[in-house]
Coordinates of N, CA, C and O in Angstrom, one line a residue:
Q1 N -19.0 31.2 -21.4 CA -19.9 31.5 -20.3 C -21.3 31.0 -20.5 O -21.7 30.9 -21.7
M2 N -22.0 30.7 -19.5 CA -23.4 30.2 -19.6 C -24.1 30.8 -18.4 O -23.7 30.8 -17.3
H3 N -25.3 31.4 -18.7 CA -26.1 32.0 -17.7 C -27.4 31.1 -17.6 O -28.0 30.8 -18.6
L4 N -27.7 30.8 -16.3 CA -28.8 29.9 -16.0 C -29.8 30.6 -15.1 O -29.4 31.1 -14.1
V5 N -31.1 30.5 -15.4 CA -32.1 31.1 -14.6 C -33.2 30.1 -14.3 O -33.9 29.6 -15.2
E6 N -33.4 29.8 -13.0 CA -34.4 28.8 -12.6 C -35.7 29.6 -12.3 O -35.7 30.7 -11.9
S7 N -36.8 28.8 -12.5 CA -38.1 29.3 -12.1 C -39.0 28.1 -11.8 O -38.7 27.0 -12.1
G8 N -40.2 28.4 -11.2 CA -41.2 27.4 -11.0 C -41.3 26.9 -9.6 O -42.1 26.1 -9.3
G9 N -40.4 27.4 -8.7 CA -40.5 27.0 -7.3 C -41.7 27.6 -6.6 O -42.4 28.4 -7.2
G10 N -42.0 27.1 -5.4 CA -43.1 27.6 -4.7 C -43.5 26.7 -3.5 O -42.7 25.9 -3.1
L11 N -44.7 27.0 -3.0 CA -45.2 26.2 -1.8 C -46.3 25.3 -2.3 O -47.2 25.7 -3.0
V12 N -46.1 24.0 -1.9 CA -47.1 23.0 -2.3 C -47.3 22.0 -1.2 O -46.4 21.8 -0.3
Q13 N -48.5 21.4 -1.1 CA -48.8 20.4 -0.1 C -48.1 19.1 -0.4 O -47.9 18.8 -1.6
A14 N -47.9 18.3 0.6 CA -47.3 17.0 0.3 C -48.3 16.2 -0.6 O -49.5 16.3 -0.5
G15 N -47.7 15.5 -1.5 CA -48.4 14.7 -2.5 C -48.6 15.5 -3.8 O -49.1 15.0 -4.8
G16 N -48.4 16.8 -3.8 CA -48.6 17.7 -4.9 C -47.4 17.6 -5.9 O -46.5 16.8 -5.7
S17 N -47.5 18.5 -6.9 CA -46.5 18.5 -8.0 C -46.1 19.9 -8.3 O -46.8 20.9 -8.1
L18 N -44.8 20.0 -8.8 CA -44.3 21.3 -9.3 C -43.4 20.9 -10.5 O -42.8 19.9 -10.5
R19 N -43.3 21.9 -11.4 CA -42.4 21.8 -12.5 C -41.4 22.9 -12.5 O -41.8 24.1 -12.6
L20 N -40.1 22.6 -12.3 CA -39.1 23.6 -12.3 C -38.6 23.8 -13.8 O -38.5 22.8 -14.5
S21 N -38.2 25.0 -14.1 CA -37.6 25.3 -15.4 C -36.3 26.0 -15.2 O -36.1 26.7 -14.2
C22 N -35.4 25.7 -16.1 CA -34.1 26.4 -16.1 C -33.7 26.8 -17.5 O -33.5 26.0 -18.4
E23 N -33.7 28.1 -17.8 CA -33.4 28.6 -19.1 C -31.9 29.0 -19.2 O -31.4 29.7 -18.3
A24 N -31.3 28.5 -20.2 CA -29.9 28.7 -20.4 C -29.6 29.7 -21.6 O -30.3 29.7 -22.6
S25 N -28.6 30.5 -21.4 CA -28.1 31.4 -22.5 C -26.6 31.4 -22.5 O -26.0 31.2 -21.4
G26 N -26.0 31.7 -23.6 CA -24.6 31.8 -23.7 C -24.0 30.6 -24.4 O -24.3 30.3 -25.5
R27 N -23.2 29.8 -23.6 CA -22.5 28.6 -24.1 C -23.6 27.7 -24.7 O -24.7 27.6 -24.3
S28 N -23.1 26.9 -25.7 CA -24.0 26.0 -26.4 C -24.8 25.0 -25.4 O -24.2 24.2 -24.8
F29 N -26.1 25.2 -25.4 CA -26.9 24.4 -24.5 C -26.9 22.9 -25.0 O -26.9 22.0 -24.2
S30 N -26.9 22.7 -26.3 CA -27.1 21.4 -26.9 C -25.9 20.5 -26.6 O -26.0 19.3 -26.5
L31 N -24.7 21.1 -26.3 CA -23.5 20.3 -26.0 C -23.3 20.1 -24.5 O -22.4 19.3 -24.1
S32 N -24.2 20.7 -23.7 CA -24.0 20.6 -22.3 C -24.9 19.5 -21.6 O -26.0 19.4 -22.0
A33 N -24.3 18.9 -20.6 CA -25.1 18.1 -19.7 C -25.7 19.0 -18.7 O -25.0 20.0 -18.3
M34 N -26.9 18.8 -18.3 CA -27.6 19.7 -17.3 C -28.0 18.9 -16.1 O -28.4 17.7 -16.2
G35 N -27.9 19.5 -15.0 CA -28.2 18.8 -13.7 C -29.1 19.7 -12.8 O -29.1 20.9 -12.9
W36 N -29.8 19.0 -11.9 CA -30.5 19.7 -10.8 C -29.9 19.2 -9.5 O -29.7 18.0 -9.3
F37 N -29.6 20.1 -8.6 CA -29.2 19.8 -7.3 C -30.1 20.6 -6.3 O -30.8 21.5 -6.7
R38 N -30.0 20.2 -5.0 CA -30.8 20.9 -4.0 C -30.1 21.0 -2.7 O -29.2 20.2 -2.5
Q39 N -30.4 22.0 -2.0 CA -29.8 22.2 -0.7 C -30.8 22.7 0.3 O -31.4 23.8 0.1
A40 N -31.0 21.9 1.4 CA -31.9 22.3 2.5 C -31.0 23.0 3.5 O -29.8 22.8 3.6
P41 N -31.7 23.8 4.4 CA -31.0 24.5 5.5 C -30.2 23.6 6.3 O -30.7 22.5 6.8
G42 N -28.9 23.9 6.6 CA -28.1 23.1 7.4 C -27.6 21.8 6.8 O -26.9 21.0 7.5
K43 N -27.9 21.6 5.5 CA -27.4 20.4 4.8 C -26.5 20.7 3.6 O -26.6 21.8 3.1
E44 N -25.8 19.7 3.2 CA -24.9 19.9 2.0 C -25.8 19.9 0.8 O -26.9 19.3 0.7
R45 N -25.3 20.5 -0.3 CA -25.9 20.4 -1.6 C -25.9 19.0 -2.1 O -24.9 18.3 -2.0
E46 N -27.0 18.5 -2.6 CA -27.1 17.1 -3.0 C -27.6 17.0 -4.4 O -28.4 17.8 -4.9
F47 N -27.1 16.0 -5.1 CA -27.5 15.7 -6.5 C -29.0 15.2 -6.5 O -29.4 14.5 -5.6
V48 N -29.7 15.7 -7.5 CA -31.1 15.3 -7.7 C -31.2 14.5 -9.0 O -31.7 13.4 -9.0
A49 N -30.8 15.1 -10.1 CA -31.0 14.5 -11.4 C -30.1 15.1 -12.5 O -29.7 16.3 -12.3
T50 N -29.7 14.4 -13.5 CA -29.0 15.0 -14.6 C -29.4 14.4 -15.9 O -29.9 13.3 -16.0
I51 N -29.2 15.1 -17.0 CA -29.5 14.7 -18.3 C -28.4 15.1 -19.2 O -27.9 16.2 -19.3
G52 N -27.9 14.1 -20.0 CA -26.8 14.3 -20.9 C -27.2 15.0 -22.1 O -28.4 15.2 -22.4
S53 N -26.2 15.4 -22.9 CA -26.5 16.1 -24.2 C -27.3 15.2 -25.1 O -28.1 15.7 -26.0
G54 N -27.1 13.9 -25.0 CA -27.9 12.9 -25.8 C -29.2 12.5 -25.2 O -29.9 11.7 -25.9
G55 N -29.5 12.9 -24.0 CA -30.8 12.6 -23.4 C -30.8 11.6 -22.3 O -31.8 11.3 -21.7
A56 N -29.6 11.0 -22.1 CA -29.5 10.0 -21.0 C -29.8 10.6 -19.7 O -29.3 11.7 -19.4
T57 N -30.5 10.0 -18.8 CA -30.9 10.6 -17.5 C -30.5 9.7 -16.4 O -30.4 8.5 -16.5
Y58 N -30.2 10.3 -15.2 CA -29.8 9.7 -14.0 C -30.4 10.4 -12.9 O -30.5 11.6 -12.9
Y59 N -30.8 9.6 -11.8 CA -31.5 10.2 -10.7 C -31.0 9.8 -9.4 O -30.4 8.6 -9.3
A60 N -31.1 10.6 -8.4 CA -30.8 10.2 -7.0 C -31.9 9.2 -6.6 O -33.0 9.3 -7.0
D61 N -31.5 8.2 -5.8 CA -32.4 7.2 -5.3 C -33.6 7.8 -4.6 O -34.7 7.3 -4.7
S62 N -33.4 8.9 -3.9 CA -34.5 9.5 -3.2 C -35.6 10.1 -4.0 O -36.7 10.3 -3.5
V63 N -35.3 10.3 -5.3 CA -36.3 11.0 -6.2 C -36.7 10.1 -7.3 O -37.7 10.4 -8.1
K64 N -36.1 8.9 -7.5 CA -36.3 8.0 -8.6 C -37.8 7.6 -8.6 O -38.3 7.2 -7.5
G65 N -38.5 7.7 -9.7 CA -39.9 7.3 -9.8 C -40.8 8.4 -9.5 O -42.0 8.3 -9.8
R66 N -40.3 9.5 -8.9 CA -41.2 10.7 -8.6 C -40.8 11.9 -9.4 O -41.7 12.7 -9.8
F67 N -39.5 12.1 -9.7 CA -39.1 13.2 -10.5 C -38.6 12.8 -11.9 O -38.2 11.7 -12.1
T68 N -38.8 13.7 -12.9 CA -38.4 13.5 -14.2 C -37.7 14.7 -14.8 O -38.2 15.8 -14.7
I69 N -36.5 14.5 -15.3 CA -35.7 15.6 -15.9 C -35.9 15.5 -17.4 O -35.9 14.4 -17.9
S70 N -36.0 16.6 -18.0 CA -36.1 16.6 -19.5 C -35.5 17.9 -20.0 O -35.2 18.8 -19.3
R71 N -35.3 18.0 -21.3 CA -34.7 19.2 -21.9 C -35.4 19.5 -23.3 O -35.8 18.6 -24.0
D72 N -35.4 20.8 -23.6 CA -36.0 21.2 -24.9 C -34.9 22.1 -25.5 O -34.7 23.2 -25.1
G73 N -34.3 21.5 -26.6 CA -33.2 22.3 -27.2 C -33.7 23.5 -27.9 O -32.9 24.5 -28.1
A74 N -34.9 23.5 -28.4 CA -35.4 24.7 -29.1 C -35.6 25.9 -28.2 O -35.6 27.0 -28.6
K75 N -35.8 25.6 -26.9 CA -36.0 26.6 -25.9 C -34.9 26.8 -25.0 O -34.9 27.6 -24.1
N76 N -33.8 26.0 -25.2 CA -32.6 26.1 -24.3 C -33.0 26.0 -22.9 O -32.5 26.7 -22.0
T77 N -33.9 25.0 -22.6 CA -34.5 24.9 -21.3 C -34.4 23.5 -20.8 O -34.7 22.5 -21.6
V78 N -34.1 23.3 -19.5 CA -34.2 22.0 -18.9 C -35.3 22.1 -17.8 O -35.4 23.1 -17.2
Y79 N -36.0 21.0 -17.6 CA -37.1 20.9 -16.7 C -36.9 19.9 -15.7 O -36.2 18.9 -15.9
L80 N -37.6 20.1 -14.5 CA -37.6 19.0 -13.5 C -39.1 18.9 -13.1 O -39.6 19.8 -12.4
Q81 N -39.7 17.9 -13.5 CA -41.1 17.6 -13.1 C -41.1 16.8 -11.8 O -40.5 15.7 -11.7
M82 N -41.7 17.4 -10.8 CA -41.6 16.8 -9.4 C -43.0 16.4 -9.0 O -43.9 17.2 -8.9
N83 N -43.2 15.1 -8.8 CA -44.5 14.6 -8.4 C -44.4 13.9 -7.1 O -43.3 13.6 -6.6
S84 N -45.6 13.7 -6.4 CA -45.6 13.0 -5.1 C -44.6 13.7 -4.1 O -43.9 13.0 -3.5
L85 N -44.6 15.0 -4.1 CA -43.7 15.7 -3.3 C -43.8 15.4 -1.8 O -45.0 15.2 -1.3
K86 N -42.7 15.4 -1.1 CA -42.7 15.1 0.3 C -42.1 16.3 1.1 O -41.3 17.1 0.4
P87 N -42.4 16.5 2.3 CA -41.7 17.6 3.1 C -40.2 17.6 3.0 O -39.6 18.6 2.9
E88 N -39.6 16.4 2.9 CA -38.2 16.3 2.9 C -37.6 16.7 1.5 O -36.4 16.8 1.3
D89 N -38.5 17.0 0.5 CA -38.0 17.5 -0.7 C -37.8 19.1 -0.7 O -37.3 19.7 -1.6
S90 N -38.2 19.7 0.4 CA -38.1 21.1 0.6 C -36.6 21.5 0.6 O -35.8 21.0 1.3
A91 N -36.3 22.5 -0.3 CA -34.9 22.9 -0.4 C -34.9 24.0 -1.5 O -35.9 24.3 -2.2
V92 N -33.7 24.6 -1.6 CA -33.4 25.5 -2.8 C -32.9 24.6 -3.9 O -32.0 23.8 -3.6
Y93 N -33.5 24.6 -5.0 CA -33.2 23.8 -6.2 C -32.3 24.6 -7.1 O -32.7 25.7 -7.5
Y94 N -31.2 24.0 -7.5 CA -30.2 24.7 -8.4 C -30.1 24.0 -9.7 O -30.0 22.7 -9.7
C95 N -30.0 24.7 -10.8 CA -29.7 24.2 -12.1 C -28.2 24.4 -12.4 O -27.7 25.4 -12.0
A96 N -27.6 23.4 -13.1 CA -26.2 23.5 -13.4 C -25.9 22.9 -14.7 O -26.6 22.0 -15.2
A97 N -24.8 23.3 -15.3 CA -24.3 22.8 -16.6 C -22.9 22.3 -16.5 O -22.1 22.8 -15.8
A98 N -22.7 21.1 -17.2 CA -21.4 20.5 -17.2 C -21.1 20.0 -18.6 O -21.9 19.9 -19.5
N99 N -19.8 19.5 -18.7 CA -19.4 18.9 -20.0 C -20.0 17.5 -20.2 O -20.2 17.1 -21.3
G100 N -20.2 16.8 -19.1 CA -20.8 15.5 -19.2 C -21.7 15.3 -18.0 O -21.5 15.9 -16.9
A101 N -22.7 14.4 -18.2 CA -23.6 14.1 -17.1 C -22.8 13.5 -15.9 O -22.0 12.6 -16.0
S102 N -23.1 14.0 -14.7 CA -22.4 13.6 -13.5 C -23.3 13.9 -12.3 O -24.2 14.8 -12.3
Y103 N -23.1 13.1 -11.2 CA -23.8 13.3 -10.0 C -22.9 14.2 -9.0 O -23.4 14.6 -7.9
K104 N -21.7 14.5 -9.5 CA -20.8 15.3 -8.6 C -20.9 16.8 -8.9 O -20.7 17.2 -10.1
A105 N -21.2 17.6 -7.9 CA -21.4 19.0 -8.1 C -20.1 19.7 -8.6 O -20.2 20.6 -9.4
D106 N -19.0 19.1 -8.2 CA -17.7 19.7 -8.6 C -17.5 19.7 -10.1 O -16.7 20.4 -10.7
N107 N -18.2 18.8 -10.8 CA -18.1 18.7 -12.3 C -18.9 19.7 -13.0 O -18.8 19.8 -14.3
Y108 N -19.7 20.4 -12.3 CA -20.5 21.4 -13.0 C -19.9 22.8 -12.9 O -19.5 23.2 -11.8
H109 N -19.8 23.5 -14.0 CA -19.1 24.7 -14.1 C -19.9 26.0 -14.0 O -19.5 27.1 -13.7
Y110 N -21.2 25.8 -14.3 CA -22.1 27.0 -14.3 C -23.3 26.6 -13.5 O -23.9 25.5 -13.6
W111 N -23.8 27.6 -12.7 CA -24.9 27.4 -11.8 C -25.8 28.6 -11.8 O -25.4 29.7 -12.0
G112 N -27.1 28.2 -11.6 CA -28.1 29.3 -11.5 C -28.1 29.7 -10.0 O -27.4 29.2 -9.2
R113 N -29.0 30.6 -9.7 CA -29.1 31.2 -8.3 C -30.1 30.4 -7.5 O -30.1 30.6 -6.3
G114 N -30.8 29.5 -8.1 CA -31.7 28.7 -7.3 C -33.2 29.1 -7.2 O -33.4 30.3 -7.4
T115 N -34.0 28.2 -6.9 CA -35.5 28.5 -6.7 C -35.9 27.7 -5.5 O -35.6 26.5 -5.4
Q116 N -36.7 28.3 -4.6 CA -37.1 27.7 -3.4 C -38.3 26.8 -3.6 O -39.3 27.2 -4.2
V117 N -38.2 25.6 -3.1 CA -39.4 24.6 -3.1 C -39.7 24.3 -1.7 O -38.8 23.9 -0.9
T118 N -40.9 24.5 -1.3 CA -41.3 24.2 0.1 C -42.6 23.3 0.0 O -43.6 23.6 -0.6
V119 N -42.5 22.2 0.7 CA -43.5 21.2 0.7 C -44.1 21.1 2.1 O -43.4 20.7 3.0
S120 N -45.3 21.5 2.3 CA -45.9 21.4 3.6 C -46.6 20.1 3.9 O -47.0 19.4 3.0
P121 N -46.6 19.6 5.2 CA -47.1 18.3 5.5 C -48.6 18.2 5.2 O -49.3 19.2 5.2

């Protein structure tokens, strides 16, 4: 079992920045790939970014160059640094854990409850 808790969401103006954090407990964090997904009202959950246990990263095209995913093994925490935010980035952001880095939500076995990000025009 793995327990994930997101934090860092909030309201920000377009062009601003936020850093999301996801603290993991339980199952070995160092062996897990970690991902961020988001879901806006009326839309399907979509992939944002993932980082493998070895540090390899992958991003959705919509956030590439603006968002950065990173992990701190000492703190069992994964981060999502979000810069140049746009109103279309508004969503609930979820942290998830998988055996290997993937853009597919079905491959993730553990999920946090999410944190709301709202970007005003």
